Short mmCIF file of C-alpha atoms in Angstrom, two decimals:
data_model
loop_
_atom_site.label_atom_id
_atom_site.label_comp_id
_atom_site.label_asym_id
_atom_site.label_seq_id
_atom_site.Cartn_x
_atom_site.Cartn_y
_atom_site.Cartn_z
CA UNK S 1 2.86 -13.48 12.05
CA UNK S 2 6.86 -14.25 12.73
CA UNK S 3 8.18 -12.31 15.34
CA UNK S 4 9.11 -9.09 14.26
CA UNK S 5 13.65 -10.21 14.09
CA UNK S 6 16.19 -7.43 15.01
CA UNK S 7 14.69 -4.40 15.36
CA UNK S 8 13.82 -3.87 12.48
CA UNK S 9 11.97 -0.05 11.79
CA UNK S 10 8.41 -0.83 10.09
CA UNK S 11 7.27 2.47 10.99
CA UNK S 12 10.71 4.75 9.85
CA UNK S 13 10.85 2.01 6.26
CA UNK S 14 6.62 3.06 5.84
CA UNK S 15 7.35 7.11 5.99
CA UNK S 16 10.58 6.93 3.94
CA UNK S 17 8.21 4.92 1.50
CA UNK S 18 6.12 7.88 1.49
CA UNK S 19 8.56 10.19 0.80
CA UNK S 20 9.19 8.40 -2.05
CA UNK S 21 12.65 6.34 -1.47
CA UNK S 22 11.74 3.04 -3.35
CA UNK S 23 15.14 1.20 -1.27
CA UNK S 24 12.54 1.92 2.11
CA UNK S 25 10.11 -0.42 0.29
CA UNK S 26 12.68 -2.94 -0.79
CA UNK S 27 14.58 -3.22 2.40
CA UNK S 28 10.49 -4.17 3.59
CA UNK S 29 10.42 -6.52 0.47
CA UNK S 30 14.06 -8.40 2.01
CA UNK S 31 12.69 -8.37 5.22
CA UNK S 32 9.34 -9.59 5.30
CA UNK S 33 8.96 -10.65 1.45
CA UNK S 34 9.10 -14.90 1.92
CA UNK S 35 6.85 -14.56 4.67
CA UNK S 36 4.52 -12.60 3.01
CA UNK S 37 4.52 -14.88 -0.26
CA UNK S 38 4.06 -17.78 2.44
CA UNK S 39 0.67 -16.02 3.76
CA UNK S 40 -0.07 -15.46 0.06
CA UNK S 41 0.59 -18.90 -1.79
CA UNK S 42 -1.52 -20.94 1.26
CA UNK S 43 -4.67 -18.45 0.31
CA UNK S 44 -4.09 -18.78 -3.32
CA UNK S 45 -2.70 -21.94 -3.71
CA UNK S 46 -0.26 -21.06 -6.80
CA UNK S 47 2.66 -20.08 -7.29
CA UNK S 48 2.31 -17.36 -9.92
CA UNK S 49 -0.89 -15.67 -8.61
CA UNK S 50 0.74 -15.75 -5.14
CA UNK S 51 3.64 -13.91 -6.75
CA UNK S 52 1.43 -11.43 -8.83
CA UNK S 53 -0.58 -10.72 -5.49
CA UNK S 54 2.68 -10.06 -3.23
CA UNK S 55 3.37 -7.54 -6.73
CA UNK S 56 0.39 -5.80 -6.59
CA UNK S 57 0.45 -5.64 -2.33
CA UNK S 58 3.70 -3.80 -2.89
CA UNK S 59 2.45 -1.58 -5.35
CA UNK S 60 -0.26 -0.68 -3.30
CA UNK S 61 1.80 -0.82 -0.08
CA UNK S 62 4.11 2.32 -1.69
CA UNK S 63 0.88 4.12 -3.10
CA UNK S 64 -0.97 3.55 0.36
CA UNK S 65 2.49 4.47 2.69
CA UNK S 66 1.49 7.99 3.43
CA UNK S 67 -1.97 7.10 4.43
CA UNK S 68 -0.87 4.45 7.03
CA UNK S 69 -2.01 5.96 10.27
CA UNK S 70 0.08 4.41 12.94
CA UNK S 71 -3.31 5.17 15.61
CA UNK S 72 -5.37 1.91 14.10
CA UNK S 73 -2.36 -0.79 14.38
CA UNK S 74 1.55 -1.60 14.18
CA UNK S 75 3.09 -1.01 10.74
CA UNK S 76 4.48 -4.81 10.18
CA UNK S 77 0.58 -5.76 10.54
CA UNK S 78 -0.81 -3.38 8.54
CA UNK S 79 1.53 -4.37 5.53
CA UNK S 80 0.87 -8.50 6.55
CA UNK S 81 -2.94 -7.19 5.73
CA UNK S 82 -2.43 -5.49 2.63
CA UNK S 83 -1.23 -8.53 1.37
CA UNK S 84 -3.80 -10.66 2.71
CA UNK S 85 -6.64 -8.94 1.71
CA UNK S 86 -5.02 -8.64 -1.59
CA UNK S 87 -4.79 -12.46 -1.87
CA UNK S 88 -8.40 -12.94 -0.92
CA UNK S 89 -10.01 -10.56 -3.16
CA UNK S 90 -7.88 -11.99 -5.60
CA UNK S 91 -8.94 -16.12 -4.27
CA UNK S 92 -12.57 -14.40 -4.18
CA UNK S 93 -12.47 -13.24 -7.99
CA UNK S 94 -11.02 -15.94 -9.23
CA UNK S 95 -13.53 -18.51 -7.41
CA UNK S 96 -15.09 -19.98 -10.82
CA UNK S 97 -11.44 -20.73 -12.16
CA UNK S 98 -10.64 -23.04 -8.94
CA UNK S 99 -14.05 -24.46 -8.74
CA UNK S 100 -12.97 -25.48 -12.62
CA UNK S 101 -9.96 -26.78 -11.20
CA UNK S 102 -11.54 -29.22 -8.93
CA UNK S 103 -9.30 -32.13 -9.24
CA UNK S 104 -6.58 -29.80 -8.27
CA UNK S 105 -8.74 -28.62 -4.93
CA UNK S 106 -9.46 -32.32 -4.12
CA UNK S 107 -5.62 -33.03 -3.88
CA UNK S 108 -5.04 -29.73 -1.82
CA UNK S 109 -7.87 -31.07 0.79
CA UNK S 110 -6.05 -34.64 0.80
CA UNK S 111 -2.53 -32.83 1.57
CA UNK S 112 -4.06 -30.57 4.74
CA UNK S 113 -7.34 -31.28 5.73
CA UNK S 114 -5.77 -33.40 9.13
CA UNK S 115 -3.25 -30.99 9.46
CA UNK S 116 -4.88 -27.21 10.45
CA UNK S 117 -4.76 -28.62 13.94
CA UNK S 118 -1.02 -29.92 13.55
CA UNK S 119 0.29 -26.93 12.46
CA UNK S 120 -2.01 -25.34 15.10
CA UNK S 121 -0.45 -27.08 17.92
CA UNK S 122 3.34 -26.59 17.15
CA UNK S 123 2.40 -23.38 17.45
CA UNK S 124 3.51 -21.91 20.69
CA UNK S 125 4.10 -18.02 19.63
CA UNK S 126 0.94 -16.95 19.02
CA UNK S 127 0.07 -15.78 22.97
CA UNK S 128 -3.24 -15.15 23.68
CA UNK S 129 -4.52 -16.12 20.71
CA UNK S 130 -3.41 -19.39 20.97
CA UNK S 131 -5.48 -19.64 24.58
CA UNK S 132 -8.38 -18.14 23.33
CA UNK S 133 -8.17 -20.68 20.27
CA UNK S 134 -7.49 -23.28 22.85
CA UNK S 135 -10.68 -22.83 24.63
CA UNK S 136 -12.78 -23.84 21.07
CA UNK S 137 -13.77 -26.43 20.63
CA UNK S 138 -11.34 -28.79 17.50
CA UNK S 139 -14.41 -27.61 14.81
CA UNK S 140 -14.66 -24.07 15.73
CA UNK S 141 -11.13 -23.53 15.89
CA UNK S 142 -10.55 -25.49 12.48
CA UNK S 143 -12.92 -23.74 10.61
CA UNK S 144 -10.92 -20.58 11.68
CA UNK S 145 -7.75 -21.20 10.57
CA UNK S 146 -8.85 -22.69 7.94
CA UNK S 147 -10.87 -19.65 6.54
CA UNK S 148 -7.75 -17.58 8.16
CA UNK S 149 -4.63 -19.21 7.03
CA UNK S 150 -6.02 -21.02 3.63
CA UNK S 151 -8.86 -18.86 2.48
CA UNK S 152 -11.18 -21.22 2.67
CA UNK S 153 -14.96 -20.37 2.18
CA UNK S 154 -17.95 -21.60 4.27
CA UNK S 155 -18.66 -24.42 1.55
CA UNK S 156 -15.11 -25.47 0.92
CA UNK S 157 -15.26 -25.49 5.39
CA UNK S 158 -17.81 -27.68 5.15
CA UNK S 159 -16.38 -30.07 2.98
CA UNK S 160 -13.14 -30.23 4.55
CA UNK S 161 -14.48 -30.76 7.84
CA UNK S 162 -17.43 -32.96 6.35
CA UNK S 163 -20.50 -31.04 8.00
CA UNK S 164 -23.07 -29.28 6.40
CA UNK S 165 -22.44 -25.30 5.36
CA UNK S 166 -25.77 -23.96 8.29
CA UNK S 167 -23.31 -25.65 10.73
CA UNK S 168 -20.09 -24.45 9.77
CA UNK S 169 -21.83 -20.93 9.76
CA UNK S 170 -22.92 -21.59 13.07
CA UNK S 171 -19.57 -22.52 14.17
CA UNK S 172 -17.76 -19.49 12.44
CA UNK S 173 -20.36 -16.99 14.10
CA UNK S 174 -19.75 -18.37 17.45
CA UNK S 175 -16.56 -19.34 17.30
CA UNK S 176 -15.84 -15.50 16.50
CA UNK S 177 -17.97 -14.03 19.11
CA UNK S 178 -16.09 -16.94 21.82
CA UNK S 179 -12.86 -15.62 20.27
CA UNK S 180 -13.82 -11.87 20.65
CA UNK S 181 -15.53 -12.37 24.05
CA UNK S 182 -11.73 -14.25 25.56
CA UNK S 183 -9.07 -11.89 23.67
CA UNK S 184 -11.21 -8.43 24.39
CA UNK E 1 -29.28 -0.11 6.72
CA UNK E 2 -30.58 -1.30 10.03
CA UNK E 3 -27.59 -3.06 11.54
CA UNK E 4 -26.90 -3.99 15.19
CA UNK E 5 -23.46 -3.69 16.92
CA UNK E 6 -23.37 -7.55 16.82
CA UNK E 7 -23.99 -7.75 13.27
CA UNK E 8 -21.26 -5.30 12.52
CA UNK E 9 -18.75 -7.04 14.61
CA UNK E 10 -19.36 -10.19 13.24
CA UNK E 11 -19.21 -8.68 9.49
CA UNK E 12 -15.92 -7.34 10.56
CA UNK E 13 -15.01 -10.58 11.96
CA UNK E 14 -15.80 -12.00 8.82
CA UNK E 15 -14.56 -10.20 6.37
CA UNK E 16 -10.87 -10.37 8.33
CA UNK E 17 -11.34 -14.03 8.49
CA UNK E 18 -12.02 -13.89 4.66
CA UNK E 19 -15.21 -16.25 4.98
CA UNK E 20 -17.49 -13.37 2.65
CA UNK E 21 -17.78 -13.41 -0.77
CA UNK E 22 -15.70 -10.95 -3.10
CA UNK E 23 -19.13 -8.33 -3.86
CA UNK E 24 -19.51 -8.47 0.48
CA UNK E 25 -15.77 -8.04 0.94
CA UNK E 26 -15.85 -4.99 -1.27
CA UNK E 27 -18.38 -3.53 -0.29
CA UNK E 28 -17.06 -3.71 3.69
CA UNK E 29 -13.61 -1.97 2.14
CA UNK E 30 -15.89 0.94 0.88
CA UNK E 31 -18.12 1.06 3.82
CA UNK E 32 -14.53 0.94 5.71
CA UNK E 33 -13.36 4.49 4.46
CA UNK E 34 -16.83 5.97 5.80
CA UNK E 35 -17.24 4.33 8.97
CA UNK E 36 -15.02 4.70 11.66
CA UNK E 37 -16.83 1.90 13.84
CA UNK E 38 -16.68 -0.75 11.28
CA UNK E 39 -13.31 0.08 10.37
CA UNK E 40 -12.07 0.11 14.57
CA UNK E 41 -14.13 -3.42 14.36
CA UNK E 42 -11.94 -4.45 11.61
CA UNK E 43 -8.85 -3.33 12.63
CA UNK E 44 -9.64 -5.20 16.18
CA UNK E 45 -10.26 -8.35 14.30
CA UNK E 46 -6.86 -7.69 12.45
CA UNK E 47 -5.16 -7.35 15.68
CA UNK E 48 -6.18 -10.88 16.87
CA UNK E 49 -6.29 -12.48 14.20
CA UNK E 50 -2.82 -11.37 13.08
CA UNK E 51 -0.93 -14.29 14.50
CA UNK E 52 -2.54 -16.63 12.89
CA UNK E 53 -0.08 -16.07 9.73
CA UNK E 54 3.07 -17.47 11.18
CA UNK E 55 1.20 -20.68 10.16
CA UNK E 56 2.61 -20.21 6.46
CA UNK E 57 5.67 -21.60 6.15
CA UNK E 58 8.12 -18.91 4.16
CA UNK E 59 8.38 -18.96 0.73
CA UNK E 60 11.19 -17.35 -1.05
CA UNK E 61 10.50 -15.31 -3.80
CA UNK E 62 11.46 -15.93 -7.26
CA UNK E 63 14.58 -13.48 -8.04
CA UNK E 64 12.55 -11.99 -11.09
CA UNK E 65 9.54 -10.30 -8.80
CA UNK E 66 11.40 -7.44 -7.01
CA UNK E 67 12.94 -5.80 -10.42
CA UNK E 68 9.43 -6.08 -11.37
CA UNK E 69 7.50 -4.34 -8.84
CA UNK E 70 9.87 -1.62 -8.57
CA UNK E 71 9.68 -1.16 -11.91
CA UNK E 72 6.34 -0.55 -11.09
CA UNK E 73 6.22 1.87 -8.90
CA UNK E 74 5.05 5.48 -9.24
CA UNK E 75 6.23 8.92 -8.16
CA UNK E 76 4.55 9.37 -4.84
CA UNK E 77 3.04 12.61 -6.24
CA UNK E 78 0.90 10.88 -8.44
CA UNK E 79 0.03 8.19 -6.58
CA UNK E 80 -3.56 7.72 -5.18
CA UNK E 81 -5.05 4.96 -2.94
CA UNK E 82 -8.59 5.99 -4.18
CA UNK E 83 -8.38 5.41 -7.27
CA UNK E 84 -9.52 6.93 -10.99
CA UNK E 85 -13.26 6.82 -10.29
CA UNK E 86 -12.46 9.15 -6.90
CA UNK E 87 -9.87 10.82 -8.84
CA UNK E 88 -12.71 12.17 -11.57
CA UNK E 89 -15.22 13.24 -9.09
CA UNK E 90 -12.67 15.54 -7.01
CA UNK E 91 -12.90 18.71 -7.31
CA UNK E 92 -9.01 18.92 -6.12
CA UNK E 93 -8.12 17.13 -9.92
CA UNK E 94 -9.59 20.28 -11.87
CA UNK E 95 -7.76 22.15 -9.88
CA UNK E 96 -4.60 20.97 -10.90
CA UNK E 97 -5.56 20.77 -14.69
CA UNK E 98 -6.44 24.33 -14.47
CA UNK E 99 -3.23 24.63 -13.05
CA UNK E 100 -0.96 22.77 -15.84
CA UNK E 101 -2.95 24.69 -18.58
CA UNK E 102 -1.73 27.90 -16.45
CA UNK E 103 1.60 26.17 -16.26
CA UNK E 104 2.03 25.31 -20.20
CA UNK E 105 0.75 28.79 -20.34
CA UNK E 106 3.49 30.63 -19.05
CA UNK E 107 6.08 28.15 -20.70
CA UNK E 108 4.85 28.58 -24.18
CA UNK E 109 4.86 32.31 -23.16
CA UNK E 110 8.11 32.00 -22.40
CA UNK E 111 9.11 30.04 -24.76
CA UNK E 112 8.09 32.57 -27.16
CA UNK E 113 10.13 35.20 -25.63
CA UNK E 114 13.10 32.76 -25.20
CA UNK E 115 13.27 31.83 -29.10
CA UNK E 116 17.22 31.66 -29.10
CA UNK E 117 16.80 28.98 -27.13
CA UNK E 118 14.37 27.10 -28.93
CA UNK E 119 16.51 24.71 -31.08
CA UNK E 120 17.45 23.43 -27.73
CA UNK E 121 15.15 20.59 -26.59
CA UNK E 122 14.22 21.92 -23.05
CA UNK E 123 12.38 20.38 -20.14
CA UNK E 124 8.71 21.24 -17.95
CA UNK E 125 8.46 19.86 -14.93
CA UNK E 126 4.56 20.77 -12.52
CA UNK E 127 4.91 20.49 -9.30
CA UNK E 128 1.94 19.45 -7.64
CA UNK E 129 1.32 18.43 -4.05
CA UNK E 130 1.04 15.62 -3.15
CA UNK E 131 -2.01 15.66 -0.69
CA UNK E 132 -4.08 18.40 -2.89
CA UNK E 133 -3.07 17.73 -6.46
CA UNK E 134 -2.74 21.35 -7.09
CA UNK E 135 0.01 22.62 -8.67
CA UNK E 136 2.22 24.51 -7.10
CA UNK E 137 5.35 25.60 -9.09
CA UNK E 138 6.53 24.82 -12.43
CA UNK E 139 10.42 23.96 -13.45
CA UNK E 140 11.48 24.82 -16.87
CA UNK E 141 15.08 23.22 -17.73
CA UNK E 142 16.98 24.34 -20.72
CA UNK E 143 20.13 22.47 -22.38
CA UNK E 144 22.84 24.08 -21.22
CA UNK E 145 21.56 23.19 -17.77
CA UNK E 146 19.91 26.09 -16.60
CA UNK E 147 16.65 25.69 -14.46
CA UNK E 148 14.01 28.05 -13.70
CA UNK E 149 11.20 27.79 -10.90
CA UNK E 150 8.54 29.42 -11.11
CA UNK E 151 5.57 29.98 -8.10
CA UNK E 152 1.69 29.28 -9.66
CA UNK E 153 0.73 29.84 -5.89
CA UNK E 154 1.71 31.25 -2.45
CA UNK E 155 2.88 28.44 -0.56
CA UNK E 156 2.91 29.32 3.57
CA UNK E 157 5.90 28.62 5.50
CA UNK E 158 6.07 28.02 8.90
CA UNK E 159 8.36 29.86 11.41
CA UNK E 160 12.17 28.42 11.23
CA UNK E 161 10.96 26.23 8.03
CA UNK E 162 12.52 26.44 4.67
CA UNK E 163 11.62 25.58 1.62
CA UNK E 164 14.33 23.11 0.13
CA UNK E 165 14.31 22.31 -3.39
CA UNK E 166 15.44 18.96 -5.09
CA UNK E 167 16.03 16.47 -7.63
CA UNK E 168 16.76 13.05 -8.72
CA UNK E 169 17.88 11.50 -12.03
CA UNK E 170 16.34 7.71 -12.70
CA UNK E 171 19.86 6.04 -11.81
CA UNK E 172 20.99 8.51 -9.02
CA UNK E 173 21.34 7.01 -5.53
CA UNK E 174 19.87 9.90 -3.85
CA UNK E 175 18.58 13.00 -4.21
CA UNK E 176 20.58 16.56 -5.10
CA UNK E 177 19.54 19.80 -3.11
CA UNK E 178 19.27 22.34 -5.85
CA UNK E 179 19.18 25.09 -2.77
CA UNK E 180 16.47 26.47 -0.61
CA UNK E 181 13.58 28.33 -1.70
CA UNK E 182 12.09 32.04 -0.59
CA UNK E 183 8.60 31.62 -0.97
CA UNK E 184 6.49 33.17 -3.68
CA UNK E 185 9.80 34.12 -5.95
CA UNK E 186 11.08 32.75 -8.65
CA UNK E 187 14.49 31.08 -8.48
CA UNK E 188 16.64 30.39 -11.13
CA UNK E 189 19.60 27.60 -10.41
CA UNK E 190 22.29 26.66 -12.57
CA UNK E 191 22.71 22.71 -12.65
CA UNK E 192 26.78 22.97 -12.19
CA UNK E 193 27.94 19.78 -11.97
CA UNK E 194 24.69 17.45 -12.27
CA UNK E 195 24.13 15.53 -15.35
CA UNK E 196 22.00 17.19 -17.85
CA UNK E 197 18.32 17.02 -16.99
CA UNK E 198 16.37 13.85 -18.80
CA UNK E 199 12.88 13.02 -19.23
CA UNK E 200 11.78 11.22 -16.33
CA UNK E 201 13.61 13.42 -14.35
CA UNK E 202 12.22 13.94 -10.17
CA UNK E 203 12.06 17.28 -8.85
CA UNK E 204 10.68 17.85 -5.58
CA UNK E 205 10.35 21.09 -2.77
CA UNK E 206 10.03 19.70 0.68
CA UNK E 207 9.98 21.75 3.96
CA UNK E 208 12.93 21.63 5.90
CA UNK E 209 14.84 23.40 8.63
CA UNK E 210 15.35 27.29 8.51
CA UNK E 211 19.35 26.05 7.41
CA UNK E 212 18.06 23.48 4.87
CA UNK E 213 18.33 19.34 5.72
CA UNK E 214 21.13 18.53 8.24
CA UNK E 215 21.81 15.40 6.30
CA UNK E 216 21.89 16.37 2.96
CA UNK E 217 18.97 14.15 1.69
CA UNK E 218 15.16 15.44 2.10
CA UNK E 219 14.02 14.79 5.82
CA UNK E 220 10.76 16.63 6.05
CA UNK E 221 7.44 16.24 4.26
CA UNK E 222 7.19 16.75 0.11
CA UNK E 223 5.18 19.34 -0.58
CA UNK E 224 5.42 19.85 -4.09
CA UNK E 225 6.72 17.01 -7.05
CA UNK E 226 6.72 16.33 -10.39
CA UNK E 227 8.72 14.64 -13.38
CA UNK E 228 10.89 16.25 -16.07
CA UNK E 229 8.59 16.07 -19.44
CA UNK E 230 10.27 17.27 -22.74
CA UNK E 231 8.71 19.94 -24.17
CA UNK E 232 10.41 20.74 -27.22
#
């Protein structure tokens, strides 16, 4: 996630949201909204279903406003989440279209599979995260952000990465326990 | 289910990292409302994970997606995270359609007493809370902007709270105080100088300082809304 820029109220923008002012969620929507479509289109891959998931992760983020309860996380997370979750489930239930699509796939893989760890280094933001990452080893941290940043499942993992799906598993399982055990 | 502490951490870990399949992934966002550990697993997992998503580059919308969401966008009163199925099975729903057929009720009743006025198309608004779906007051409007609300239940009030009573026409900027409220009366308000009440039309009571809201817009919680509906 972007640094949260100038002060901007996530927590005041969420309540007014709840009370109903719709310019609370699109002043959210001007501040956050190409970031969140970014988060959205590399789990989808498309343009338009990326656009109808950040639609239907502001819809939900104005019917869910009230019940955002400030004790289980920040408010510019919490809305980053809606809409990631929203893009999975909507990656997850649409699963038999992309596998139909494989041609398209195979030319996504070409474009990023020797990248993740690119755009993983130029990363220097991401704090203790990016230590704990640090501290896997290049196949557990891969198949991380990969299944993080582009959705990816354990079989499209282990093609990407060329290993077989018991090992990628086994990588994901302790990669996360490694990851829980350094960050706390 | 027989499920260890490391099993649950790792299906929280999991299903944040989006690895499980869409049945799993549902089924954790049910088990999620029920389960406070699994949920203070996921949100954990959220929290470190979270950084991860300044590895998308930005993407700028198209200019065509915010008119449509906010055209999408229901009244807050109406609004529910849960869902129809949840919606059917509570309790709290009857409730409230016991309380519009008590509401249409008493407007047909007075309706029927009112007949002078009933060339005049006239507007019903229920007010129903938000958090309990009951209703609790209903707003009859009549053409030559006179509005009447009505109490279906005794609403407490807290020491140096008032009851502030509002509305808000599809193209206003902001919301109009139509004046406070003494509980458990009726209150009849002429519109003045507001436009002439139109289907669509947001009412709203929300508690407020014993003086009413020092800003002139709503600043404490809704307790009550509801949309104008034309009724004759």
């Amino acid at each position: 996630m972007p640094n949260a820029p100038d002060g901007f109220d996530y927590d005041a923008a969420l309540h007014a949201c709840a009370q109903g002012d719709q310019r609370a969620l699109q002043r959210l929507y001007e501040q956050d909204g190409r970031h969140l479509l970014g988060v959205a289109l590399r789990i989808v891959r498309r343009r338009d279903v990326a656009e109808d998931v950040l639609h239907d992760a502001f819809v939900s983020i104005w019917q869910k406003a009230a019940s955002f309860d400030p004790q289980r996380g920040a408010a510019r997370g919490w809305i980053f989440t809606v809409v990631r979750h929203q893009a999975l489930n909507t990656l997850r239930s649409r699963e038999r279209e992309v596998y139909a699509e494989a041609d398209t796939l195979d030319a996504l893989q070409e474009d990023r599979t020797d990248t993740v760890a690119e755009q993983f280094e130029l990363q220097a933001s991401m704090g203790r995260l990016n230590d704990c990452l640090g501290h896997l080893d290049s196949a557990k941290r891969n198949s991380i952000v990969c299944a993080y940043v582009d959705g990816c499942s354990h079989s499209e993992i282990a093609t990407r990465l060329n290993a077989p799906l018991g090992t990628v598993k086994a990588w994901l399982k302790r990669g996360l326990a490694a990851l829980r055990e350094c960050m706390g | 289910m027989n499920e260890s502490l490391e099993e649950l951490q790792r299906l929280a870990g999991e299903y944040v990292l989006g690895t499980l399949p869409l049945a799993a992934r549902l089924q954790v966002e049910r088990r999620m409302q029920d389960e406070p550990l699994l949920r203070a697993e996921v949100d954990a997992w959220e929290r470190r994970l979270l950084p991860l998503t300044a590895l998308a580059a930005p993407v700028e919308p198209s200019p065509k997606l915010w008119p449509r969401i906010a055209g999408n966008l229901r009244p807050q009163a109406v609004t529910d995270a849960g869902g129809w199925r949840r919606w059917w099975g509570d309790l709290r729903l009857w409730r409230a359609l016991a309380g519009l057929a008590l509401a249409a009720t008493l407007v047909l009743a007075n309706m029927l007493l009112l007949r002078p006025d009933a060339a005049q198309p006239a507007y019903m608004v229920v007010l129903v809370s938000p958090q309990q779906r009951n209703a609790g007051y209903v707003v009859q409007a009549s053409l030559n902007n006179q509005l009447t609300l009505t109490p279906l239940e005794g609403t407490p009030v807290p020491r140096q709270k008032s009851l502030q009573f509002w509305t808000k026409g599809k193209d206003w900027s902001k919301p109009e105080s139509l004046g406070l409220v003494t509980p458990n009366q009726p209150l009849k308000v002429a519109l003045g100088k507001l436009p002439q009440v139109e289907a669509g039309q947001l009412f709203e009571i929300t508690l407020e300082p014993e003086a009413g809201s020092p800003t002139g817009r709503p600043t404490g919680p809704i307790l009550y809304i509801g949309r104008a509906v034309k009724v004759m």
